[in-house]
Short mmCIF file of C-alpha atoms and ligand atoms in Angstrom, two decimals:
data_model
loop_
_atom_site.label_atom_id
_atom_site.label_comp_id
_atom_site.label_asym_id
_atom_site.label_seq_id
_atom_site.Cartn_x
_atom_site.Cartn_y
_atom_site.Cartn_z
CA MET A 21 11.61 17.54 16.15
CA THR A 22 10.64 14.70 13.91
CA GLU A 23 13.92 12.90 13.39
CA ILE A 24 14.12 9.13 13.81
CA ALA A 25 15.02 8.27 17.41
CA ASN A 26 14.94 4.49 17.21
CA VAL A 27 13.93 1.57 15.01
CA HIS A 28 12.76 -1.60 16.67
CA GLY A 29 12.60 -4.97 14.90
CA ARG A 30 10.07 -7.55 16.00
CA ARG A 31 9.43 -11.09 14.82
CA VAL A 32 5.74 -11.60 14.02
CA TRP A 33 3.89 -14.30 11.99
CA ASP A 34 2.32 -14.22 8.54
CA SER A 35 -0.83 -15.75 7.04
CA ARG A 36 0.96 -19.02 6.31
CA GLY A 37 2.25 -19.38 9.87
CA ARG A 38 5.77 -18.30 8.96
CA PRO A 39 7.93 -15.81 10.83
CA THR A 40 8.27 -12.36 9.29
CA VAL A 41 9.78 -8.97 10.13
CA GLU A 42 7.90 -6.07 11.69
CA ALA A 43 9.66 -2.72 11.99
CA GLU A 44 8.59 0.02 14.37
CA VAL A 45 10.02 3.46 13.76
CA GLN A 46 9.96 5.82 16.73
CA LEU A 47 10.44 9.55 16.16
CA ALA A 48 11.82 12.09 18.60
CA ASP A 49 8.39 13.75 18.82
CA GLY A 50 6.83 10.47 19.98
CA SER A 51 5.21 9.56 16.64
CA ILE A 52 5.35 5.91 15.72
CA GLY A 53 5.14 4.06 12.39
CA ARG A 54 4.88 0.32 12.02
CA ALA A 55 4.94 -2.06 9.03
CA ILE A 56 5.35 -5.78 8.33
CA ALA A 57 7.22 -7.41 5.43
CA PRO A 58 5.15 -9.77 3.25
CA ALA A 59 6.64 -12.76 1.42
CA GLY A 60 6.01 -14.54 -1.87
CA ALA A 61 5.86 -18.18 -2.91
CA SER A 62 6.27 -17.72 -6.66
CA THR A 63 9.16 -15.30 -6.64
CA GLY A 64 11.02 -13.82 -9.58
CA SER A 65 14.79 -14.20 -9.63
CA GLY A 66 15.34 -10.43 -9.67
CA GLU A 67 13.65 -9.79 -6.32
CA ALA A 68 15.31 -8.28 -3.24
CA VAL A 69 16.43 -11.17 -1.03
CA ASP A 70 13.91 -12.32 1.57
CA LYS A 71 16.48 -13.19 4.23
CA ARG A 72 15.85 -16.37 6.20
CA ASP A 73 17.99 -17.99 8.85
CA GLY A 74 17.98 -21.54 7.52
CA GLY A 75 18.51 -24.32 10.03
CA ASP A 76 15.87 -26.51 11.64
CA ALA A 77 13.48 -24.02 13.20
CA PHE A 78 10.29 -23.30 11.27
CA GLY A 79 11.54 -25.06 8.16
CA GLY A 80 14.48 -22.70 7.90
CA PHE A 81 12.17 -19.69 7.53
CA ASP A 82 13.10 -17.91 10.74
CA VAL A 83 14.02 -14.22 10.45
CA GLN A 84 16.02 -13.60 13.64
CA SER A 85 18.98 -12.12 11.75
CA ALA A 86 16.79 -9.73 9.73
CA VAL A 87 14.97 -8.68 12.91
CA ALA A 88 18.30 -8.12 14.66
CA ALA A 89 19.50 -6.03 11.72
CA VAL A 90 16.47 -3.74 12.10
CA SER A 91 17.03 -3.15 15.83
CA GLY A 92 20.80 -2.97 15.43
CA GLU A 93 22.63 -1.73 12.34
CA ILE A 94 19.61 -0.21 10.62
CA SER A 95 18.42 1.61 13.74
CA ASP A 96 21.92 3.01 14.34
CA ALA A 97 22.23 4.23 10.76
CA LEU A 98 18.80 5.87 10.71
CA CYS A 99 19.01 7.67 14.03
CA GLY A 100 18.73 11.42 13.44
CA VAL A 101 17.46 11.02 9.85
CA ASP A 102 14.36 13.02 8.87
CA PRO A 103 11.63 10.44 8.08
CA ARG A 104 10.00 12.88 5.65
CA ASP A 105 13.04 12.45 3.42
CA GLN A 106 12.14 8.92 2.34
CA VAL A 107 14.71 8.92 -0.45
CA ALA A 108 17.58 9.75 1.92
CA ALA A 109 16.41 7.28 4.54
CA ASP A 110 16.07 4.47 1.99
CA GLN A 111 19.45 5.32 0.43
CA THR A 112 21.04 5.12 3.89
CA MET A 113 19.73 1.56 4.21
CA ILE A 114 20.73 0.60 0.66
CA ASP A 115 24.28 1.88 1.26
CA LEU A 116 24.45 0.18 4.65
CA ASP A 117 23.43 -3.14 3.11
CA GLY A 118 25.97 -2.73 0.33
CA THR A 119 24.80 -5.61 -1.89
CA PRO A 120 22.82 -5.32 -5.16
CA THR A 121 20.12 -7.70 -3.87
CA LYS A 122 19.89 -6.58 -0.21
CA ALA A 123 21.21 -10.00 0.74
CA ARG A 124 23.29 -8.84 3.70
CA LEU A 125 20.63 -7.20 5.88
CA GLY A 126 17.63 -8.68 4.05
CA GLY A 127 15.09 -7.13 1.70
CA ASN A 128 12.48 -8.08 4.30
CA ALA A 129 14.30 -6.01 6.98
CA LEU A 130 14.61 -3.06 4.59
CA VAL A 131 11.06 -3.05 3.22
CA ALA A 132 9.46 -3.28 6.67
CA THR A 133 11.62 -0.38 7.86
CA SER A 134 11.07 1.67 4.71
CA MET A 135 7.28 1.39 4.99
CA ALA A 136 7.40 2.07 8.75
CA ILE A 137 9.35 5.28 8.09
CA ALA A 138 6.55 6.49 5.79
CA HIS A 139 3.94 5.62 8.43
CA ALA A 140 5.92 7.50 11.08
CA ALA A 141 6.31 10.57 8.86
CA ALA A 142 2.57 10.59 8.12
CA ALA A 143 1.82 10.26 11.84
CA ALA A 144 4.14 13.18 12.61
CA GLU A 145 2.28 15.28 10.04
CA GLY A 146 -1.04 14.14 11.49
CA VAL A 147 -2.42 12.81 8.18
CA PRO A 148 -3.25 9.33 6.92
CA LEU A 149 -0.50 7.68 4.89
CA TRP A 150 -2.46 7.83 1.60
CA ARG A 151 -2.81 11.58 1.93
CA TYR A 152 0.80 12.04 3.01
CA LEU A 153 2.04 10.08 -0.02
CA ALA A 154 -0.06 12.18 -2.39
CA GLY A 155 1.99 15.24 -1.42
CA GLY A 156 -0.82 17.75 -1.85
CA ARG A 157 -2.41 16.14 -4.93
CA GLN A 158 -6.21 16.15 -4.49
CA ASP A 159 -7.65 14.12 -7.39
CA PHE A 160 -8.08 10.87 -5.48
CA THR A 161 -9.74 7.74 -6.80
CA LEU A 162 -9.98 4.32 -5.20
CA PRO A 163 -8.19 1.45 -6.95
CA LEU A 164 -10.23 -1.08 -8.93
CA PRO A 165 -9.91 -4.44 -7.13
CA GLU A 166 -8.53 -7.50 -8.93
CA VAL A 167 -9.76 -10.43 -6.82
CA GLN A 168 -8.85 -14.11 -6.89
CA ILE A 169 -11.75 -16.59 -7.06
CA PHE A 170 -9.78 -19.81 -7.65
CA GLY A 171 -6.22 -20.30 -6.43
CA GLY A 172 -3.82 -22.67 -8.15
CA GLY A 173 -0.13 -23.08 -8.88
CA ALA A 174 2.24 -22.71 -5.95
CA HIS A 175 -0.65 -21.48 -3.80
CA ALA A 176 -2.69 -24.69 -4.01
CA GLY A 177 -0.27 -27.61 -4.15
CA ARG A 178 -0.15 -27.18 -7.94
CA ARG A 179 -3.67 -28.68 -8.15
CA VAL A 180 -4.04 -26.66 -11.35
CA ASP A 181 -1.10 -25.06 -13.17
CA ILE A 182 -2.48 -21.54 -13.49
CA GLN A 183 -1.96 -19.58 -10.26
CA ASP A 184 -4.74 -16.98 -10.11
CA PHE A 185 -8.20 -17.03 -11.66
CA MET A 186 -9.48 -13.56 -10.81
CA VAL A 187 -12.34 -11.17 -11.49
CA ILE A 188 -12.37 -7.42 -12.04
CA ALA A 189 -15.62 -5.51 -11.61
CA THR A 190 -15.09 -3.53 -14.81
CA GLY A 191 -18.66 -2.20 -14.76
CA ALA A 192 -18.75 -1.07 -11.14
CA GLU A 193 -19.15 2.63 -10.50
CA THR A 194 -17.74 2.77 -6.99
CA TYR A 195 -15.19 0.91 -4.89
CA THR A 196 -17.97 -0.18 -2.54
CA GLN A 197 -19.95 -1.59 -5.44
CA ALA A 198 -16.89 -3.39 -6.83
CA LEU A 199 -16.50 -5.18 -3.48
CA GLU A 200 -20.22 -6.00 -3.32
CA TRP A 201 -20.21 -7.51 -6.81
CA THR A 202 -17.05 -9.45 -6.07
CA ALA A 203 -18.58 -10.83 -2.86
CA GLU A 204 -21.56 -12.12 -4.87
CA VAL A 205 -19.33 -13.80 -7.46
CA TYR A 206 -17.09 -15.35 -4.79
CA ARG A 207 -20.17 -16.75 -3.04
CA ALA A 208 -21.68 -18.03 -6.29
CA ALA A 209 -18.41 -19.73 -7.20
CA GLY A 210 -18.31 -21.43 -3.80
CA VAL A 211 -21.85 -22.78 -4.19
CA LEU A 212 -21.10 -24.02 -7.73
CA MET A 213 -17.94 -25.77 -6.58
CA ALA A 214 -19.61 -27.39 -3.59
CA ASP A 215 -22.56 -28.59 -5.72
CA ALA A 216 -20.15 -30.10 -8.26
CA GLY A 217 -18.10 -31.78 -5.54
CA LEU A 218 -15.03 -29.82 -6.67
CA MET A 219 -14.42 -27.77 -3.53
CA GLN A 220 -11.29 -28.65 -1.60
CA GLY A 221 -11.08 -25.66 0.75
CA VAL A 222 -9.25 -22.39 0.15
CA ALA A 223 -5.78 -21.74 -1.26
CA ASP A 224 -3.02 -19.48 0.14
CA GLU A 225 -4.68 -16.24 -0.90
CA GLY A 226 -8.24 -17.23 0.04
CA GLY A 227 -9.50 -18.32 -3.40
CA PHE A 228 -11.20 -21.70 -3.65
CA TRP A 229 -8.86 -24.65 -4.00
CA PRO A 230 -10.47 -26.39 -6.94
CA ALA A 231 -10.33 -30.01 -8.08
CA PHE A 232 -10.57 -29.18 -11.79
CA GLU A 233 -9.55 -31.77 -14.37
CA THR A 234 -8.23 -29.12 -16.77
CA ASN A 235 -7.04 -25.53 -16.47
CA GLU A 236 -9.69 -24.35 -18.88
CA LEU A 237 -12.51 -25.78 -16.75
CA ALA A 238 -11.66 -23.09 -14.18
CA LEU A 239 -12.52 -20.46 -16.79
CA ASP A 240 -15.86 -22.13 -17.52
CA TYR A 241 -16.70 -22.15 -13.82
CA LEU A 242 -15.65 -18.54 -13.47
CA VAL A 243 -18.01 -17.48 -16.25
CA ARG A 244 -20.80 -19.54 -14.67
CA ALA A 245 -20.14 -17.93 -11.28
CA ILE A 246 -20.32 -14.43 -12.80
CA GLU A 247 -23.59 -15.29 -14.53
CA GLY A 248 -24.92 -17.11 -11.48
CA ALA A 249 -24.36 -13.98 -9.42
CA GLY A 250 -26.45 -12.03 -11.94
CA PHE A 251 -23.71 -10.18 -13.81
CA THR A 252 -22.85 -9.95 -17.50
CA PRO A 253 -19.42 -11.52 -18.13
CA GLY A 254 -17.10 -9.03 -19.75
CA ASP A 255 -19.35 -6.06 -19.39
CA GLU A 256 -19.86 -5.93 -15.63
CA MET A 257 -17.43 -8.54 -14.33
CA ALA A 258 -14.41 -9.53 -16.39
CA ILE A 259 -11.76 -12.20 -15.87
CA SER A 260 -8.06 -11.72 -15.20
CA LEU A 261 -5.40 -14.42 -14.89
CA ASP A 262 -1.98 -14.77 -13.33
CA ILE A 263 -0.39 -17.63 -15.24
CA ALA A 264 2.84 -17.39 -13.16
CA ALA A 265 4.48 -19.33 -16.00
CA THR A 266 7.98 -19.03 -14.48
CA ASP A 267 6.79 -21.63 -11.98
CA PHE A 268 6.21 -24.35 -14.56
CA GLY A 269 8.67 -23.65 -17.30
CA LYS A 270 12.08 -22.47 -18.37
CA ASN A 271 14.11 -22.12 -21.56
CA GLY A 272 10.89 -21.98 -23.57
CA ARG A 273 9.57 -25.35 -22.34
CA TYR A 274 6.51 -25.56 -20.10
CA ARG A 275 4.91 -28.46 -18.25
CA LEU A 276 1.10 -28.19 -17.93
CA ALA A 277 0.70 -30.99 -15.41
CA THR A 278 -3.08 -30.59 -14.99
CA ASP A 279 -3.59 -31.01 -18.72
CA ASP A 280 -0.74 -33.56 -18.95
CA ARG A 281 0.91 -31.59 -21.75
CA ASP A 282 4.44 -30.40 -22.43
CA VAL A 283 4.41 -27.28 -24.58
CA ASP A 284 6.87 -24.81 -26.02
CA SER A 285 6.48 -21.02 -25.86
CA ASP A 286 4.47 -20.88 -29.08
CA ALA A 287 2.02 -23.55 -27.97
CA LEU A 288 1.54 -21.95 -24.54
CA ALA A 289 0.99 -18.56 -26.15
CA GLU A 290 -1.44 -20.10 -28.62
CA MET A 291 -3.44 -21.72 -25.83
CA LEU A 292 -3.64 -18.43 -23.91
CA LEU A 293 -4.53 -16.42 -27.03
CA GLY A 294 -7.33 -18.92 -27.59
CA TRP A 295 -8.59 -18.20 -24.07
CA LEU A 296 -8.45 -14.46 -24.78
CA GLU A 297 -10.76 -15.08 -27.74
CA ARG A 298 -13.23 -17.35 -25.98
CA TYR A 299 -13.42 -15.80 -22.50
CA PRO A 300 -13.91 -12.22 -21.29
CA ILE A 301 -10.31 -11.81 -20.12
CA VAL A 302 -9.04 -8.25 -19.68
CA ALA A 303 -5.67 -8.92 -18.01
CA ILE A 304 -3.12 -11.72 -18.09
CA GLU A 305 -0.03 -11.79 -15.86
CA ASP A 306 3.27 -13.58 -16.52
CA PRO A 307 1.86 -15.52 -19.49
CA LEU A 308 5.38 -16.79 -20.21
CA GLY A 309 8.44 -17.37 -18.07
CA GLU A 310 10.72 -14.60 -16.82
CA ASP A 311 13.46 -15.82 -19.19
CA ASP A 312 11.21 -15.92 -22.27
CA HIS A 313 11.58 -12.32 -23.50
CA ASP A 314 10.93 -12.81 -27.21
CA ALA A 315 7.84 -14.92 -26.59
CA MET A 316 6.51 -12.27 -24.17
CA ALA A 317 6.92 -9.60 -26.83
CA MET A 318 5.22 -11.75 -29.44
CA PHE A 319 2.38 -12.52 -27.05
CA THR A 320 1.90 -8.85 -26.15
CA ALA A 321 1.73 -7.88 -29.83
CA ALA A 322 -0.70 -10.70 -30.62
CA ALA A 323 -3.00 -9.98 -27.66
CA GLY A 324 -3.40 -6.34 -28.65
CA PRO A 325 -3.52 -3.12 -26.64
CA GLU A 326 -6.92 -3.72 -25.06
CA VAL A 327 -5.58 -6.53 -22.88
CA GLU A 328 -3.31 -5.79 -19.95
CA ILE A 329 -0.21 -7.96 -20.26
CA VAL A 330 1.03 -7.75 -16.69
CA ALA A 331 4.64 -8.38 -15.77
CA ASP A 332 5.42 -9.65 -12.27
CA ASP A 333 8.34 -12.11 -12.14
CA PHE A 334 9.45 -10.59 -15.42
CA ILE A 335 10.21 -7.14 -13.97
CA CYS A 336 10.31 -7.67 -10.17
CA THR A 337 9.29 -4.06 -9.39
CA SER A 338 12.62 -2.84 -10.81
CA ALA A 339 12.88 0.41 -12.77
CA SER A 340 15.76 -0.91 -14.87
CA LEU A 341 13.98 -4.20 -15.71
CA ILE A 342 10.87 -2.18 -16.63
CA GLU A 343 12.93 0.03 -18.93
CA ALA A 344 14.44 -3.06 -20.58
CA ALA A 345 11.01 -4.69 -20.93
CA HIS A 346 9.64 -1.49 -22.44
CA ALA A 347 12.49 -1.33 -24.94
CA GLY A 348 11.62 -4.88 -26.01
CA ASN A 349 7.84 -4.25 -26.00
CA ALA A 350 7.54 -7.26 -23.73
CA CYS A 351 4.39 -6.21 -21.84
CA ASN A 352 2.19 -3.20 -21.09
CA THR A 353 1.40 -3.32 -17.37
CA ALA A 354 3.60 -3.44 -14.25
CA LEU A 355 2.81 -5.27 -11.05
CA ILE A 356 4.21 -3.20 -8.19
CA LYS A 357 5.18 -5.17 -5.08
CA PRO A 358 7.23 -3.09 -2.61
CA ASN A 359 9.02 -6.10 -1.16
CA GLN A 360 10.35 -7.12 -4.57
CA ALA A 361 12.13 -3.78 -4.69
CA GLY A 362 13.10 -3.67 -1.02
CA THR A 363 12.37 0.01 -0.34
CA LEU A 364 9.47 2.39 -1.04
CA THR A 365 11.80 4.67 -2.98
CA GLU A 366 12.70 1.89 -5.41
CA ALA A 367 9.08 0.71 -5.69
CA LYS A 368 8.06 4.28 -6.54
CA ALA A 369 10.90 4.50 -9.08
CA ALA A 370 9.55 1.32 -10.71
CA LEU A 371 6.07 2.84 -10.81
CA ASP A 372 7.48 6.03 -12.36
CA ALA A 373 9.35 3.97 -14.96
CA ALA A 374 6.13 2.12 -15.83
CA ARG A 375 4.30 5.42 -16.19
CA ALA A 376 7.07 6.87 -18.34
CA ALA A 377 6.71 3.80 -20.58
CA GLY A 378 2.99 4.52 -20.92
CA TRP A 379 2.08 1.31 -19.06
CA GLU A 380 -0.72 0.59 -16.65
CA SER A 381 0.23 -0.45 -13.11
CA ILE A 382 -1.22 -2.58 -10.34
CA VAL A 383 -0.15 -2.45 -6.69
CA SER A 384 0.01 -6.02 -5.36
CA ALA A 385 0.18 -8.02 -2.15
CA ARG A 386 2.08 -11.31 -1.78
CA SER A 387 0.87 -14.81 -0.95
CA GLY A 388 2.40 -14.50 2.52
CA GLU A 389 0.60 -11.51 4.04
CA THR A 390 -0.44 -10.09 7.40
CA GLU A 391 -2.74 -7.46 8.84
CA ASP A 392 -0.46 -4.79 7.32
CA VAL A 393 -2.47 -2.53 4.98
CA THR A 394 0.31 -0.26 3.69
CA ILE A 395 -0.21 -1.28 0.04
CA VAL A 396 -3.75 0.14 0.03
CA HIS A 397 -2.35 3.52 1.08
CA LEU A 398 0.31 3.26 -1.64
CA ALA A 399 -2.31 2.59 -4.31
CA VAL A 400 -4.47 5.56 -3.26
CA GLY A 401 -1.60 7.91 -2.43
CA TRP A 402 0.39 7.17 -5.58
CA GLY A 403 -2.76 7.27 -7.74
CA VAL A 404 -2.43 3.68 -8.99
CA LYS A 405 -5.65 2.53 -10.68
CA GLN A 406 -5.67 -1.14 -9.68
CA LEU A 407 -5.06 -3.20 -6.55
CA LYS A 408 -4.41 -6.96 -6.32
CA VAL A 409 -4.67 -8.49 -2.88
CA GLY A 410 -5.68 -12.13 -3.39
CA SER A 411 -9.19 -13.30 -2.69
CA PHE A 412 -12.29 -12.16 -0.85
CA ALA A 413 -11.71 -14.29 2.25
CA ARG A 414 -9.15 -14.58 5.09
CA SER A 415 -8.44 -11.56 7.24
CA GLU A 416 -5.01 -10.73 5.81
CA ARG A 417 -6.87 -10.11 2.50
CA MET A 418 -10.02 -8.52 3.93
CA ALA A 419 -7.92 -6.13 6.06
CA LYS A 420 -6.81 -4.52 2.78
CA TRP A 421 -10.25 -4.35 1.14
CA ASN A 422 -11.71 -2.98 4.38
CA GLU A 423 -8.99 -0.33 4.66
CA GLY A 424 -10.16 0.91 1.26
CA LEU A 425 -13.65 1.38 2.72
CA ARG A 426 -12.21 3.51 5.54
CA ILE A 427 -10.39 5.63 2.97
CA VAL A 428 -13.69 6.05 1.06
CA GLU A 429 -15.25 7.48 4.22
CA ALA A 430 -12.33 9.75 5.03
CA LEU A 431 -12.28 11.02 1.43
CA GLU A 432 -16.06 11.34 1.19
CA ASN A 433 -15.46 9.97 -2.28
CA ASP A 434 -16.07 6.44 -3.56
CA ARG A 435 -14.91 7.04 -7.11
CA LEU A 436 -13.06 4.47 -9.25
CA PRO A 437 -11.02 5.46 -12.30
CA THR A 438 -13.34 5.74 -15.32
CA ARG A 439 -13.85 2.73 -17.56
CA GLU A 440 -12.41 4.71 -20.47
CA SER A 441 -9.14 5.14 -18.59
CA PHE A 442 -8.50 1.37 -18.75
CA PRO A 443 -7.19 -0.47 -21.84
CA TRP A 444 -10.38 -2.53 -22.08
CA GLY A 445 -12.54 0.62 -22.10
CA ARG A 446 -10.59 2.67 -24.60
CA ASN A 447 -12.09 1.34 -27.80
CA GLY A 448 -15.68 2.49 -27.20
P1 LIG B 519 3.57 -14.69 -4.64
O1 LIG B 519 2.47 -14.67 -5.78
O2 LIG B 519 3.30 -13.61 -3.68
O3 LIG B 519 3.42 -16.07 -4.05
O4 LIG B 519 4.90 -14.54 -5.33
C1 LIG B 519 1.72 -13.56 -6.12
C2 LIG B 519 1.83 -13.29 -7.60
O5 LIG B 519 2.45 -14.09 -8.33
O6 LIG B 519 1.31 -12.28 -8.06
ZN1 LIG B 520 2.20 -12.95 -10.24
#
């Protein structure tokens, strides 16, 4: 018998030293599944509520009520439910919560439990989660890593406005090689920064915390790091950016503090389009604020179909927001973060909506992470071509990249999706 016998909530700590929710699902057959909720710093307004206790302890970030909900109400409601029926289990929690934003029990309580249910079901079946999620599909590839080299925005005290300066090993043939190339670029960037006296440590996701005078200087250093590591910019290692523009603008007005400039939507778009021309950028996330729909659509049209215009805050891993964004041609790629949705079922529905729209998709971690590696299994099991986990440092990041290497071994296959299957490779 594999029904759920008990769910236990536990308060654990994330990579920023904040409390977070771990759920442990125990089945009647003795199988166990465990998962931990991540948390974001630059959150979109449509996200499932990350429930915190407020008050004095830990800056108000304690999660005692969400943890209690897991061990109490959620456990009671899920007892006897078949964990292999993820949709029914998640719906039970959604109904129990009863709010549109999961504010009552907490999106953090729900997502930890939802992922733990999947782990428990896979354990009961005796297969790894990635294989369980694939439901018999056999054409596995590893996801192409998108890796932060410099961290900015909310992750680095707003030292630069742009949040993520990342690289993608577009020329790598295997997952292992993509990590090797990325390691060389990360190292080269560190040496460059230290030599220039611009290194101020590492940001929340492990990228270097840079003392750049302008946002664009980060792009120059990124190109130099790629070349310094012996790669051809654009061909072997390309650049991707997360502007996270919602964090520094609203109502079509943006404050670029690093550059000491106030700009409107058109001027911000123009600056970014200029970067697309001058630098080997293949993906750009949240180029405009979550409220700036028309400007997003104009930007996406101007950038052209070979660039991934990634929506994060703009769509918040929501199938209905993705459908609306698709109707308005606002972007062409979805960032999929399970905790924005609150359950695996809803995250998968968002992925399916993105696929139905003909978009690319990227499974993503948050800035507040832990040793939990569930998202790597989601990317492989759901057949998502890209994975964004932050940088190539700090164990909460490396745990994910390393889990991919274990999957390579188990699969006896180190294959990435072909270059031609990506927007930047389709014109050749
Ligand atoms: P967050 O940022 O996890 O701090 O929200 C990650 C991102 O914007 O992609
Ligand atoms: Zn983002």
